[in-house]
Tab-separated table of C-alpha atoms in Angstrom:
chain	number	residue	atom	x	y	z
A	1	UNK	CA	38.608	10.372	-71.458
A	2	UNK	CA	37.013	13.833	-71.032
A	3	UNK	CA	38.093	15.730	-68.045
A	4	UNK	CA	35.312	18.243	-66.271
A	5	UNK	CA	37.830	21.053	-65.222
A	6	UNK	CA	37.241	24.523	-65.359
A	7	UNK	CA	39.497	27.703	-65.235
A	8	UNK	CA	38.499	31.006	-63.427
A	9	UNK	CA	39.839	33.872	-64.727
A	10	UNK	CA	39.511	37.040	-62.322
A	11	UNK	CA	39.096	39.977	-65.184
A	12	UNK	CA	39.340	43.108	-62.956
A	13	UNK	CA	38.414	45.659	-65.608
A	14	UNK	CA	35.077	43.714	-66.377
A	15	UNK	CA	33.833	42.682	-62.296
A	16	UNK	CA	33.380	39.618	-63.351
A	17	UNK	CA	35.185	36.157	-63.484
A	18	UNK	CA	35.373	34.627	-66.501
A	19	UNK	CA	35.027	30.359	-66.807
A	20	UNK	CA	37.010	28.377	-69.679
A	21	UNK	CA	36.127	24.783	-69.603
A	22	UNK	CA	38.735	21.986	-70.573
A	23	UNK	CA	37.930	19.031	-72.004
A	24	UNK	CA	41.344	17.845	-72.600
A	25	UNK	CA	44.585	18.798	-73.704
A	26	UNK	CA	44.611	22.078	-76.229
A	27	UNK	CA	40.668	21.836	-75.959
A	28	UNK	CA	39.476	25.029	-74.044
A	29	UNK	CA	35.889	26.598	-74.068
A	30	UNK	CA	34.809	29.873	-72.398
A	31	UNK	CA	31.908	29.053	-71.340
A	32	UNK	CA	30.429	31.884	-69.312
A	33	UNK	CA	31.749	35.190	-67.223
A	34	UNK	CA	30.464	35.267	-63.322
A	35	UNK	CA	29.382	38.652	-62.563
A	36	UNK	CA	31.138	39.958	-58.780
A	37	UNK	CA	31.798	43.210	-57.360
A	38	UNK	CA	34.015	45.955	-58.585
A	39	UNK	CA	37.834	45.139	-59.241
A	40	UNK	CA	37.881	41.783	-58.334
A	41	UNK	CA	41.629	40.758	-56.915
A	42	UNK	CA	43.693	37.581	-56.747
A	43	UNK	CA	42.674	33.909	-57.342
A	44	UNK	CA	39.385	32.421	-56.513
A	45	UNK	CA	40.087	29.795	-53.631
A	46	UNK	CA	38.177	27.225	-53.635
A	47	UNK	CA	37.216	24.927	-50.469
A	48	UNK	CA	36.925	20.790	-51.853
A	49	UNK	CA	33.292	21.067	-51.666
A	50	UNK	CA	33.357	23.569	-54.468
A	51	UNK	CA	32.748	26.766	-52.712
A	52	UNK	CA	34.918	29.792	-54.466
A	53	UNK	CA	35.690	33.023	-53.100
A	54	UNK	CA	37.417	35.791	-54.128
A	55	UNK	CA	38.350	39.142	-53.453
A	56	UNK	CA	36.470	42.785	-54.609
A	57	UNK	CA	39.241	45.387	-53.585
A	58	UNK	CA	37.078	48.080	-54.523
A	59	UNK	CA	34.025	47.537	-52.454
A	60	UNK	CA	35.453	45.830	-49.328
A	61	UNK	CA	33.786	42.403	-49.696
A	62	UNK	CA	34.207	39.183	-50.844
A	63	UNK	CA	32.223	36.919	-52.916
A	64	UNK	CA	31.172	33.490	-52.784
A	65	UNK	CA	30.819	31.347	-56.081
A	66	UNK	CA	29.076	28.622	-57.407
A	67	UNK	CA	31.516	26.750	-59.694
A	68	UNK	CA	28.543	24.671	-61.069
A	69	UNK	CA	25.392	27.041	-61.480
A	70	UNK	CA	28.630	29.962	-61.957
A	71	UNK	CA	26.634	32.301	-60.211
A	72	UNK	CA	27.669	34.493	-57.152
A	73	UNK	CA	25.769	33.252	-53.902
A	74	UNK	CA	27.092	35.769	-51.656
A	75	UNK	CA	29.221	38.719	-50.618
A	76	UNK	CA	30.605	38.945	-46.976
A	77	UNK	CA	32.128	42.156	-45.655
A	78	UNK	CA	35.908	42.024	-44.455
A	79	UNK	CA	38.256	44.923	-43.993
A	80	UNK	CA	39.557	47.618	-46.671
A	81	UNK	CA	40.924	46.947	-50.401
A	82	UNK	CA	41.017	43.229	-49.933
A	83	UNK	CA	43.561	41.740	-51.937
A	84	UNK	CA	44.644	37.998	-50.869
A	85	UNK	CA	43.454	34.980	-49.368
A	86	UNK	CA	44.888	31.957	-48.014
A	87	UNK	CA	42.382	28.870	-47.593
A	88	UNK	CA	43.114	27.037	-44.361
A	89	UNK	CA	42.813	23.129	-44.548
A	90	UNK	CA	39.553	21.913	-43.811
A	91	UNK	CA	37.403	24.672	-45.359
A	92	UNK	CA	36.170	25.839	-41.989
A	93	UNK	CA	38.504	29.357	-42.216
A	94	UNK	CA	39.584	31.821	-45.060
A	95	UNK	CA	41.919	34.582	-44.389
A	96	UNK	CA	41.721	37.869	-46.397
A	97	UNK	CA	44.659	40.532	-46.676
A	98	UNK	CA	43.229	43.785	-46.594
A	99	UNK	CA	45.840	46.129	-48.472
A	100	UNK	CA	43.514	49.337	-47.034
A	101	UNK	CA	43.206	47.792	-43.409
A	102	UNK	CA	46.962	47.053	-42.671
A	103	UNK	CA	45.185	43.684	-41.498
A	104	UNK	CA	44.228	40.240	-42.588
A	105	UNK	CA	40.696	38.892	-41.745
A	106	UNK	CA	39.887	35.682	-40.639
A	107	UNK	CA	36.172	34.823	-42.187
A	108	UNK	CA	34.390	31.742	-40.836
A	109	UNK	CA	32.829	29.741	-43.656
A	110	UNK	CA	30.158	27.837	-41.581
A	111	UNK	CA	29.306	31.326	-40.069
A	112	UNK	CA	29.816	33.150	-43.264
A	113	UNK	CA	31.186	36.170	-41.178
A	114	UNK	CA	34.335	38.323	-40.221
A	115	UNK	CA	35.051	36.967	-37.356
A	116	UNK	CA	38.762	39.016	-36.262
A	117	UNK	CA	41.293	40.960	-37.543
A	118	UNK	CA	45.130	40.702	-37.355
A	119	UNK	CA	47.412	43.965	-37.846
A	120	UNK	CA	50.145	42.816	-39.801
A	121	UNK	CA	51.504	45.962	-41.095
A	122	UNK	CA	51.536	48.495	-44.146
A	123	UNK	CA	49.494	47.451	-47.421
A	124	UNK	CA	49.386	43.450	-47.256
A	125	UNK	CA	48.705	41.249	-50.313
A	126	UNK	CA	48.750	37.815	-51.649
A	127	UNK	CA	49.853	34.806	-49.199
A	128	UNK	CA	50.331	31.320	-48.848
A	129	UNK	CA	49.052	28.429	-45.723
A	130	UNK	CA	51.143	25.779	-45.102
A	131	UNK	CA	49.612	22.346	-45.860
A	132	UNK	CA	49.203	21.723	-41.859
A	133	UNK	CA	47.165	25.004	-41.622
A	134	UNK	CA	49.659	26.202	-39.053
A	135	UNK	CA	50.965	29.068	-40.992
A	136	UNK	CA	50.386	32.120	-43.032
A	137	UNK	CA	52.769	33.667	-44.758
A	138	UNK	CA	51.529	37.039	-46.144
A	139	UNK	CA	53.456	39.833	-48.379
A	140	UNK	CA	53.256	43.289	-46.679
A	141	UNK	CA	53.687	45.108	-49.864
A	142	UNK	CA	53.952	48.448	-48.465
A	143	UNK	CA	56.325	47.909	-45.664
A	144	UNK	CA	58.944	45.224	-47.500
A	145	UNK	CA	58.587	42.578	-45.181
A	146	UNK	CA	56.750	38.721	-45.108
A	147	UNK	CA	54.433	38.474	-42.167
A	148	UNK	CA	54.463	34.968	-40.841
A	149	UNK	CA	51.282	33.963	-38.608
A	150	UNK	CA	50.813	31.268	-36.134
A	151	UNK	CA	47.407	29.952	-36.673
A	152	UNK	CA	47.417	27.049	-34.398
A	153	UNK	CA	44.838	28.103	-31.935
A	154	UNK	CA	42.808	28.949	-34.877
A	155	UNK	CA	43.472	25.113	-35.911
A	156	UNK	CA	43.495	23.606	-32.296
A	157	UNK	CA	40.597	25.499	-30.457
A	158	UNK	CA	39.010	27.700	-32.984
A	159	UNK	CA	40.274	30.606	-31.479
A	160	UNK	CA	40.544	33.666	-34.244
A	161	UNK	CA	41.634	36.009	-31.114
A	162	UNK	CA	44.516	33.866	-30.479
A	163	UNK	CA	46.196	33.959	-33.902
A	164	UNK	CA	49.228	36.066	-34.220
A	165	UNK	CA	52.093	37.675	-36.009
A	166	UNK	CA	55.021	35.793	-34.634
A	167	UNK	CA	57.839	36.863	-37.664
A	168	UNK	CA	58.390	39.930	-40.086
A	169	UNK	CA	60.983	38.570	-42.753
A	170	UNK	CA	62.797	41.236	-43.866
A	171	UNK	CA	62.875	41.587	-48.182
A	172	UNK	CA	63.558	45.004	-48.849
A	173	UNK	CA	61.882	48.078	-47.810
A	174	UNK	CA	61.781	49.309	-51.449
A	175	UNK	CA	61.417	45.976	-53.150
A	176	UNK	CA	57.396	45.685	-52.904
A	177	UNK	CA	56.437	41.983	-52.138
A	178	UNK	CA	53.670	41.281	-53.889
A	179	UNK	CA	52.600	37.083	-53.958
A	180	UNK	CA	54.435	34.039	-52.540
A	181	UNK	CA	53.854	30.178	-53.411
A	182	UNK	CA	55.345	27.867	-50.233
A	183	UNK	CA	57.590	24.731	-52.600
A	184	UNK	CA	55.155	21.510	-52.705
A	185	UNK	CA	58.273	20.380	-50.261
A	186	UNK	CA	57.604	22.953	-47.117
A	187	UNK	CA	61.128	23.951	-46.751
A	188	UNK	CA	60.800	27.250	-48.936
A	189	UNK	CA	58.646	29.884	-49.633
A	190	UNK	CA	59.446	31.942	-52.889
A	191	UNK	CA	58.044	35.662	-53.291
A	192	UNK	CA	57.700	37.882	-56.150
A	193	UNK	CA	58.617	41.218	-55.918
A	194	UNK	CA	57.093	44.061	-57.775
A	195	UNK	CA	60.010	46.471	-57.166
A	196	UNK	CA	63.001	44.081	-57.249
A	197	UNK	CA	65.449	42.326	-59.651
A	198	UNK	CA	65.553	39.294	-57.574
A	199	UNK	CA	63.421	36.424	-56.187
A	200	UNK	CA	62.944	36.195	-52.464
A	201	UNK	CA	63.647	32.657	-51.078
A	202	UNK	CA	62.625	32.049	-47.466
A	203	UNK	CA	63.476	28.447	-45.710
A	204	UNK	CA	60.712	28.442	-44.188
A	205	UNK	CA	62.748	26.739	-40.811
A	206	UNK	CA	65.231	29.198	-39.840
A	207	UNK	CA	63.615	32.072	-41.771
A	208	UNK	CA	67.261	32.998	-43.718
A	209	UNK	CA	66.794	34.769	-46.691
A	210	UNK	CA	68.235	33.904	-50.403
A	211	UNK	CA	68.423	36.192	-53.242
A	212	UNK	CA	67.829	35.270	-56.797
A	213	UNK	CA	68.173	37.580	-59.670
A	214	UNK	CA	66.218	37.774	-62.886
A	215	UNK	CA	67.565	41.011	-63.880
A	216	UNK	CA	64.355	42.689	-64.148
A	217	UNK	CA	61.811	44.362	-62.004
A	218	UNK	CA	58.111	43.257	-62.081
A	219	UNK	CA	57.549	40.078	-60.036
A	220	UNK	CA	53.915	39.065	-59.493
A	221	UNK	CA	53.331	35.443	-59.943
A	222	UNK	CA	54.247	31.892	-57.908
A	223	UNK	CA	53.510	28.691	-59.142
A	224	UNK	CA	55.739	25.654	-59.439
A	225	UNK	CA	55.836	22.427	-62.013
A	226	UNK	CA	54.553	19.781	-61.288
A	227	UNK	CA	57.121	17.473	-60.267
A	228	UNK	CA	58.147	20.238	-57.234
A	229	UNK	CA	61.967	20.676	-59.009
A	230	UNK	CA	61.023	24.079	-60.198
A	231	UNK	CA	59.108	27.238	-59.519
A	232	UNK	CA	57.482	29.693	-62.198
A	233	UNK	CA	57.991	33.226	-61.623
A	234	UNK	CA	56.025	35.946	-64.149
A	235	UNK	CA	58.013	38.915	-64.434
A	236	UNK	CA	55.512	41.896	-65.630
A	237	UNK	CA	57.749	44.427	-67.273
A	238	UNK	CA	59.991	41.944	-69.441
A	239	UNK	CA	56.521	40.011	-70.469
A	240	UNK	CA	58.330	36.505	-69.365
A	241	UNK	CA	57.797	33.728	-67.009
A	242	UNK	CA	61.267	32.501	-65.198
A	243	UNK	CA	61.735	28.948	-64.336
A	244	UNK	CA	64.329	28.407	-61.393
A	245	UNK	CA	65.319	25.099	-59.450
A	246	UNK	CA	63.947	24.814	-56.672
A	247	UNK	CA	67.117	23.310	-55.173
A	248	UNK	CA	69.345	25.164	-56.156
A	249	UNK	CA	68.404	28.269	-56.602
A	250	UNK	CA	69.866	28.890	-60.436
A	251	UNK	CA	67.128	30.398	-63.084
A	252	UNK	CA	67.400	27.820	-65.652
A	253	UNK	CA	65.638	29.631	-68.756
A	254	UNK	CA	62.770	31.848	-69.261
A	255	UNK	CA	59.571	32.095	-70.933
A	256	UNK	CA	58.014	35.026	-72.944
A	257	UNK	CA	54.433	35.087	-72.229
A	258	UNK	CA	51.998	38.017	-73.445
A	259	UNK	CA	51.896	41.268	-72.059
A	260	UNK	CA	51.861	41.902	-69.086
A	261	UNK	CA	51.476	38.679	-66.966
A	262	UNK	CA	50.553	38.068	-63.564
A	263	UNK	CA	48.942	35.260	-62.284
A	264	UNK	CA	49.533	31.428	-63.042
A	265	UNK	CA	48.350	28.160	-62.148
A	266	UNK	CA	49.390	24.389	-63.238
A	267	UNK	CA	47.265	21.690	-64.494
A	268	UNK	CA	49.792	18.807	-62.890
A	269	UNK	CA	47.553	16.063	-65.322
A	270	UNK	CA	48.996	17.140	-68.498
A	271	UNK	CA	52.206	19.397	-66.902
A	272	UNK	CA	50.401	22.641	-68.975
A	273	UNK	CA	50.694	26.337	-66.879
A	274	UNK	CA	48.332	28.601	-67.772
A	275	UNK	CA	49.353	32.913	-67.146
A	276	UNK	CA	46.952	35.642	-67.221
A	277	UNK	CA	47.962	38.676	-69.312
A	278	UNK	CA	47.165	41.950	-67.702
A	279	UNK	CA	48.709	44.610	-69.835
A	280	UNK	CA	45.549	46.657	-71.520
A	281	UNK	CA	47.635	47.565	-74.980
A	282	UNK	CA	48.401	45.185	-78.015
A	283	UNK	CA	52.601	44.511	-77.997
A	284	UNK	CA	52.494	44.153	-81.604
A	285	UNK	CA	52.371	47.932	-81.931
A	286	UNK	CA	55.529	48.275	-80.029
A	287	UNK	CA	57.228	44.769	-80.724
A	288	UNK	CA	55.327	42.902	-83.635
A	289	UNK	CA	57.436	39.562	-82.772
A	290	UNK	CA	55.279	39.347	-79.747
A	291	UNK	CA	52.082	37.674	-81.762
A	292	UNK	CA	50.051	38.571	-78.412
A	293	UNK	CA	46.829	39.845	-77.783
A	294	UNK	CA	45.482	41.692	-74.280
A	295	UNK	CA	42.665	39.883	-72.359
A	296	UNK	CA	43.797	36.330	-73.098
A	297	UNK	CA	45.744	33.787	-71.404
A	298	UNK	CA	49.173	32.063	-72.519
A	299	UNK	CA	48.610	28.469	-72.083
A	300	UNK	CA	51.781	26.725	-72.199
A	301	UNK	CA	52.988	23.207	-72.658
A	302	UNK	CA	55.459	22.284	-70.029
A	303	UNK	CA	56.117	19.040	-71.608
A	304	UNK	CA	57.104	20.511	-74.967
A	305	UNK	CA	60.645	22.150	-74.166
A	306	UNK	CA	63.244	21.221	-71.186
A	307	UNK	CA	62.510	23.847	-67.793
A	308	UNK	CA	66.114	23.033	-66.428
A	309	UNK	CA	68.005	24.931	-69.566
A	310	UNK	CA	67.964	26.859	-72.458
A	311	UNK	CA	67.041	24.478	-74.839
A	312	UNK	CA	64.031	24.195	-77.348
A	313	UNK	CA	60.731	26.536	-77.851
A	314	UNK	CA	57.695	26.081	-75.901
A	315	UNK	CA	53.945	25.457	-77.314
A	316	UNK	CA	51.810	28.186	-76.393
A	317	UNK	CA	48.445	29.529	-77.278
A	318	UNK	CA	46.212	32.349	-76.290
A	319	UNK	CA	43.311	32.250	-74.678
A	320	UNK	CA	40.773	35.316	-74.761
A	321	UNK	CA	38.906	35.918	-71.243
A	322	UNK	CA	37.765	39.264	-70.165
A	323	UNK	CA	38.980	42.711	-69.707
A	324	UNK	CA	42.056	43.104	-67.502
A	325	UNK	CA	43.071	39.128	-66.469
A	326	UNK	CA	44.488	39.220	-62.812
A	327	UNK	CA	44.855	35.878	-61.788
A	328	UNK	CA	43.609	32.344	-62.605
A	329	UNK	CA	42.824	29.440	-60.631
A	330	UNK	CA	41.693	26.024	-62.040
A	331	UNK	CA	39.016	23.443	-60.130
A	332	UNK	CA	38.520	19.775	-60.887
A	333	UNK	CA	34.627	19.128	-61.285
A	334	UNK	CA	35.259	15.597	-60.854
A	335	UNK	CA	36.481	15.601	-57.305
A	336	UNK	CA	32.662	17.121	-56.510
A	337	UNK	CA	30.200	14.482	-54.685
A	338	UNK	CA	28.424	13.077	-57.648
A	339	UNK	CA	25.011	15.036	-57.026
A	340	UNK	CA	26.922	18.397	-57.907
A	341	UNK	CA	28.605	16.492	-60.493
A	342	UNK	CA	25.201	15.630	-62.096
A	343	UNK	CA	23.913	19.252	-61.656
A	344	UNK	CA	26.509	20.361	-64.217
A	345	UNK	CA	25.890	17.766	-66.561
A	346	UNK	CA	22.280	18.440	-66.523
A	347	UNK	CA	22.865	22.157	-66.660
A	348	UNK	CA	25.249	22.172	-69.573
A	349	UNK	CA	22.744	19.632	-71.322
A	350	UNK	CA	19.566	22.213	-70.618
């Protein structure tokens, strides 16, 4: 049976966010780019109704999305050099880290405004909500600390003014936290870190700290398999993607990926993990075993090699999207009422 979902690929060189449409299983289309503003950031979050938003760093807005007509619909102003957002449940409130700002912005969706502002400290970036929509936890880049924010008057009363910064989790002044993916359990919250050899593992109860190493700098991407046992860490400089249990805490193998990667995202229907490449040279020139191109996407079977050792080779393919891949988020037409459902159909048939 055909499946109707679509990837988003933010291609910050380009402004624009490129669309790859999967039918099924090793069956990708790109099917159109969506022109935004200049250097789109991060993944584009999208709310169940099908709204998607994403960051422009450069221009201090972000914009709103139409994953059916792929057009933008809007731009709303936040703070400076936007860089993250974190989607609270029930698609009433988006938060934006604003690297320039020192501050993440809380955006009201039925308002389509900035509505506050909360200081959370040097150069924030990507974060993660917790699936009550009582938390944020957000990377503070510059100052080598998590911020974690209590959002429950936000939740309870609609209160923006009452949400605050109740923890600073200290990583590492000089490791550079960058993006963080909370486990599908809720005890742990694993962040990459740009300047670092090791993972950052945070239980998310008693806030104690865990260090895992990969032996490389260069972490930038969270994601985790679709079973929960194990999260998927891209490292930049070593061009890999490192798979460690979730449970205990041992990196069980590692994948090499093209150049360069940086964001990822799961498709849990068919266990395949999809990375965005973001290094603007071709690797053959420098290492011709990596058969790699810039601008594309590894897609990688999950299914096709054991994550929990070193055993086997995994199926991968590229995927060409734009100029200068980010991030990439996936959405599930099918879960859209059935009159968006039929506006795609009718405008992929016109």
């Amino acid at each position: 049976m055909a499946r109707n979902v679509e990837f988003f690929s933010t291609d910050t060189d380009d402004g624009t966010i490129s669309v790859v449409a999967k039918a099924g299983p090793g069956e990708h289309r790109r099917i159109d780019q969506i022109r935004v503003g200049n250097a789109p950031r991060g993944g584009v979050k999208f709310t169940r109704s099908g709204r998607g938003f994403v960051c422009n760093t450069s221009q201090n807005t972000i914009s709103e999305i139409d994953p059916v007509a792929h057009t933008e619909v809007r731009r709303i102003e936040v703070g400076h050099g936007p860089r993250g957002q974190g989607l609270l449940p029930g698609d009433t409130y988006l938060l934006v880290s604003n690297s320039g700002s020192d501050t993440v912005s809380i955006v009201d969706l039925e308002l389509n405004v900035e509505i506050h502002q909360v200081p959370v400290g040097r150069d924030p970036r990507h974060m993660g909500i917790s699936a009550d929509g009582r938390s944020a936890w957000v990377c503070v880049w510059g100052a080598g600390y998590v911020s974690k924010l209590d959002l429950t008057a936000l939740v309870e009363r609609q209160d923006a003014a009452g949400v605050t910064e109740v923890a600073r989790i200290p990583v590492d002044a000089k490791a550079h936290p960058y993006s963080l993916g909370i486990d599908p359990s809720g005890r742990r919250v694993f962040v990459a870190n740009t300047q670092a050899t090791y993972v950052t593992v945070i239980d998310t109860a008693t806030h104690e700290t865990h260090r895992v190493d990969v032996g490389f700098i260069g972490g930038r991407g969270v994601a985790f398999s679709p079973d929960g046992r194990h999260a998927l860490i891209t490292v930049e400089s070593i061009s890999r993607v490192y798979v460690i249990d979730v449970d205990t805490l041992a990196v069980t193998r590692h994948i090499p990926v093209g150049g360069g990667p940086r964001g990822l995202v799961v498709d849990p229907a068919d266990s395949t993990a999809y990375v965005t490449n973001f290094s603007r040279t071709n690797l053959r020139a420098v290492a011709p075993e990596l058969d790699y191109d810039p601008n594309t996407l590894t897609v990688i079977d999950l299914g096709s090699a054991p994550l929990d050792r070193e055993e086997g080779v995994f199926d991968t393919e590229p995927l060409y999207v734009g100029f200068g891949p980010c991030s990439v988020t996936m959405f599930d037409l099918d879960t859209l009422p059935e009159q968006e459902r039929q506006r795609r159909t009718e405008r992929l048939t016109t």
